[in-house]
PDB file of C-alpha atoms in Angstrom:
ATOM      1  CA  UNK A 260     -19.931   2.006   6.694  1.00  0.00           C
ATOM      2  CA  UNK A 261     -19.872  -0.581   3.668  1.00  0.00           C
ATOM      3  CA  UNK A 262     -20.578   1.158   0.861  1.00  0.00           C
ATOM      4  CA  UNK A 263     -17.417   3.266   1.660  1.00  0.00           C
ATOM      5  CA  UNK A 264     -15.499   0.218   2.354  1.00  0.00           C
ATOM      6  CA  UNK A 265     -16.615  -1.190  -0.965  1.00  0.00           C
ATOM      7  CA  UNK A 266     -15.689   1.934  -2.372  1.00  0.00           C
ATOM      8  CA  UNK A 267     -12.089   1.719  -1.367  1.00  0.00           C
ATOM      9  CA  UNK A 268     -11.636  -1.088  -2.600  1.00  0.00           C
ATOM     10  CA  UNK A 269     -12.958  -1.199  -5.302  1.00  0.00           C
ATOM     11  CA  UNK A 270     -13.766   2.010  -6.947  1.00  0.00           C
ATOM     12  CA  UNK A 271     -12.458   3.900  -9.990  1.00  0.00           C
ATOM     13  CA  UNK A 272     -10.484   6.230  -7.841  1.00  0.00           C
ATOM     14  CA  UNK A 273      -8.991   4.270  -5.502  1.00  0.00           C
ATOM     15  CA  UNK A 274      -7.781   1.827  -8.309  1.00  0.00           C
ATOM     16  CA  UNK A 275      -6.302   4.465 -10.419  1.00  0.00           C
ATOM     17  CA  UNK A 276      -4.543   5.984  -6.988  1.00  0.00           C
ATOM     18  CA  UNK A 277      -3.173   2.629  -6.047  1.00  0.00           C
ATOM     19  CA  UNK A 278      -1.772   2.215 -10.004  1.00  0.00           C
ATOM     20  CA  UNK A 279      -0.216   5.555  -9.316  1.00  0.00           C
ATOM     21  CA  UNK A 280       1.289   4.561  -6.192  1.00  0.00           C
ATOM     22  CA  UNK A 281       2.655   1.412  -7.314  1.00  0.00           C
ATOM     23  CA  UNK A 282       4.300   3.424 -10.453  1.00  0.00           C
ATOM     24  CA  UNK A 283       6.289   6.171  -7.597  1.00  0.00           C
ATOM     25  CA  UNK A 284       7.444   2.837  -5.550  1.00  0.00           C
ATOM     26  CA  UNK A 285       8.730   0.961  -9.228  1.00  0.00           C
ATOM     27  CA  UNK A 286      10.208   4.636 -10.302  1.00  0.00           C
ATOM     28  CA  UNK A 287      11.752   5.318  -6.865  1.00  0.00           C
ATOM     29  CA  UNK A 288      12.332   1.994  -4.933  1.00  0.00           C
ATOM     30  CA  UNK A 289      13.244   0.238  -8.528  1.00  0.00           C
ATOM     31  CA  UNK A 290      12.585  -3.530  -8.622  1.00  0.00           C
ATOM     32  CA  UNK A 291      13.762  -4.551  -4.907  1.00  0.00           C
ATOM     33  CA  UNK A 292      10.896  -5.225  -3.107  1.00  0.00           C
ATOM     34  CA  UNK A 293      11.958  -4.368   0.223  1.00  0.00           C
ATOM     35  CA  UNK A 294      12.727  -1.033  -0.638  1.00  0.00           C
ATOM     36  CA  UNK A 295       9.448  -0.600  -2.617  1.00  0.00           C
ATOM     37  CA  UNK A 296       7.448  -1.580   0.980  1.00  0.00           C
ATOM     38  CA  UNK A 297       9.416   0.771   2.921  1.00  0.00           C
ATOM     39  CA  UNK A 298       8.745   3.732   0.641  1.00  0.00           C
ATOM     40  CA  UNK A 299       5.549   2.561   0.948  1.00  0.00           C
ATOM     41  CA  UNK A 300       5.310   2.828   4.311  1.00  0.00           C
ATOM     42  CA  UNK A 301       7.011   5.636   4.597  1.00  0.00           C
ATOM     43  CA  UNK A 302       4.274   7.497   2.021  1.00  0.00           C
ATOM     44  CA  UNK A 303       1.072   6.133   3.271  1.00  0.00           C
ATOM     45  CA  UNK A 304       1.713   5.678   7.414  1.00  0.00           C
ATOM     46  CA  UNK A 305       4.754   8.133   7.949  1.00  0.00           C
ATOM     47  CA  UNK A 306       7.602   5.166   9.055  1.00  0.00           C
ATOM     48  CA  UNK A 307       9.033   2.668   8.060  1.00  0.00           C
ATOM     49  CA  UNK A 308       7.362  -1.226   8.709  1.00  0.00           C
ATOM     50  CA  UNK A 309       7.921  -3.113  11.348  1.00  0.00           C
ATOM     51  CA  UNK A 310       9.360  -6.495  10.685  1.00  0.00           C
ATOM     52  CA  UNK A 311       6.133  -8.166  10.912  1.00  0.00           C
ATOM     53  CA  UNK A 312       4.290  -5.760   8.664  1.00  0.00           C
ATOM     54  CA  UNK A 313       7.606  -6.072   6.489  1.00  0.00           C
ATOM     55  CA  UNK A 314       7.550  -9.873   6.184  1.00  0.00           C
ATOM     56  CA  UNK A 315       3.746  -9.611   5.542  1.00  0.00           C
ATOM     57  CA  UNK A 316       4.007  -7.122   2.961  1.00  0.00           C
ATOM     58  CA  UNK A 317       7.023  -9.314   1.066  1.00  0.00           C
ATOM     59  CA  UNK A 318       5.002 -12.468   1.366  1.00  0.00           C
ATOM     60  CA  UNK A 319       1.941 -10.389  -0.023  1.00  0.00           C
ATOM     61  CA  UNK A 320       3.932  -8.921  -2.965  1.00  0.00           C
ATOM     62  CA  UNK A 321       5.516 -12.786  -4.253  1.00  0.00           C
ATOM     63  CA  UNK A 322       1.365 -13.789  -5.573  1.00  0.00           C
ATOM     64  CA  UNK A 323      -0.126 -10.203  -5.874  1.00  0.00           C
ATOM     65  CA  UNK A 324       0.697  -7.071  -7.842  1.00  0.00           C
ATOM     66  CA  UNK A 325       2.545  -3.838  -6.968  1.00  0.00           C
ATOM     67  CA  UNK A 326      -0.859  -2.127  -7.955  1.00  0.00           C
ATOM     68  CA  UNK A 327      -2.820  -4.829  -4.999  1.00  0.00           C
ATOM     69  CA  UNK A 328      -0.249  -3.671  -2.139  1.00  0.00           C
ATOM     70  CA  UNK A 329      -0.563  -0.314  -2.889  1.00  0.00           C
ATOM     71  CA  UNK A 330      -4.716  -0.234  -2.774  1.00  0.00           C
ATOM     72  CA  UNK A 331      -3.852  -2.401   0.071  1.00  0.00           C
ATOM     73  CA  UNK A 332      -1.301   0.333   1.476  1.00  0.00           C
ATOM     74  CA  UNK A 333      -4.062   3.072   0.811  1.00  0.00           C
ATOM     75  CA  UNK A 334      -6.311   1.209   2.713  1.00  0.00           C
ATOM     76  CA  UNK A 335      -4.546   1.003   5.953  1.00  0.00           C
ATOM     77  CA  UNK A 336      -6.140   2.906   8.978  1.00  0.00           C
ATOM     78  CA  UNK A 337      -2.852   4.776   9.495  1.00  0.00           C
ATOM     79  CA  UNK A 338      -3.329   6.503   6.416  1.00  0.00           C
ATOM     80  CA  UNK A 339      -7.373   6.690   6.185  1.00  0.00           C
ATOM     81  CA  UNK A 340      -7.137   8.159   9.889  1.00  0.00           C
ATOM     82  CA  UNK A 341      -5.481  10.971  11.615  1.00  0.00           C
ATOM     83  CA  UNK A 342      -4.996  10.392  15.496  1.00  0.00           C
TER      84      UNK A 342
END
């Protein structure tokens, strides 16, 4: 459904939930940014990345804010959907 798509994105909510995420991986993974994807991998899809998603992820994080991977992070079907 779009709207809720859009929503995800870009809403109030979900941007104020990313920012909150992004402040747990600085407080707990510190400034390494390896260890800030695999807490937040381990928060939003219960493991750890693979070394695909991993490399990704890194290559995400050196042009985009913490705040961006973590709306991205809440955004990933593993964590939107229970199997």
């Amino acid at each position: 459904h779009a709207p809720q798509a859009l929503e995800l994105m870009n809403g109030t909510l979900s941007n104020d939930m990313a920012k909150a995420l992004a402040a747990r991986l600085d407080k707990e993974a510190g400034s390494s940014q390896a260890k800030q994807v695999d807490l937040a991998y381990r928060l939003t899809a219960g493991r750890l990345p693979n070394a695909k998603e991993k490399a990704t992820a890194l290559r995400f994080l050196k042009t985009q804010s913490l705040s961006e991977f973590s709306l991205a992070m809440l955004n990933l079907n593993s964590f939107l959907y229970v199997d």
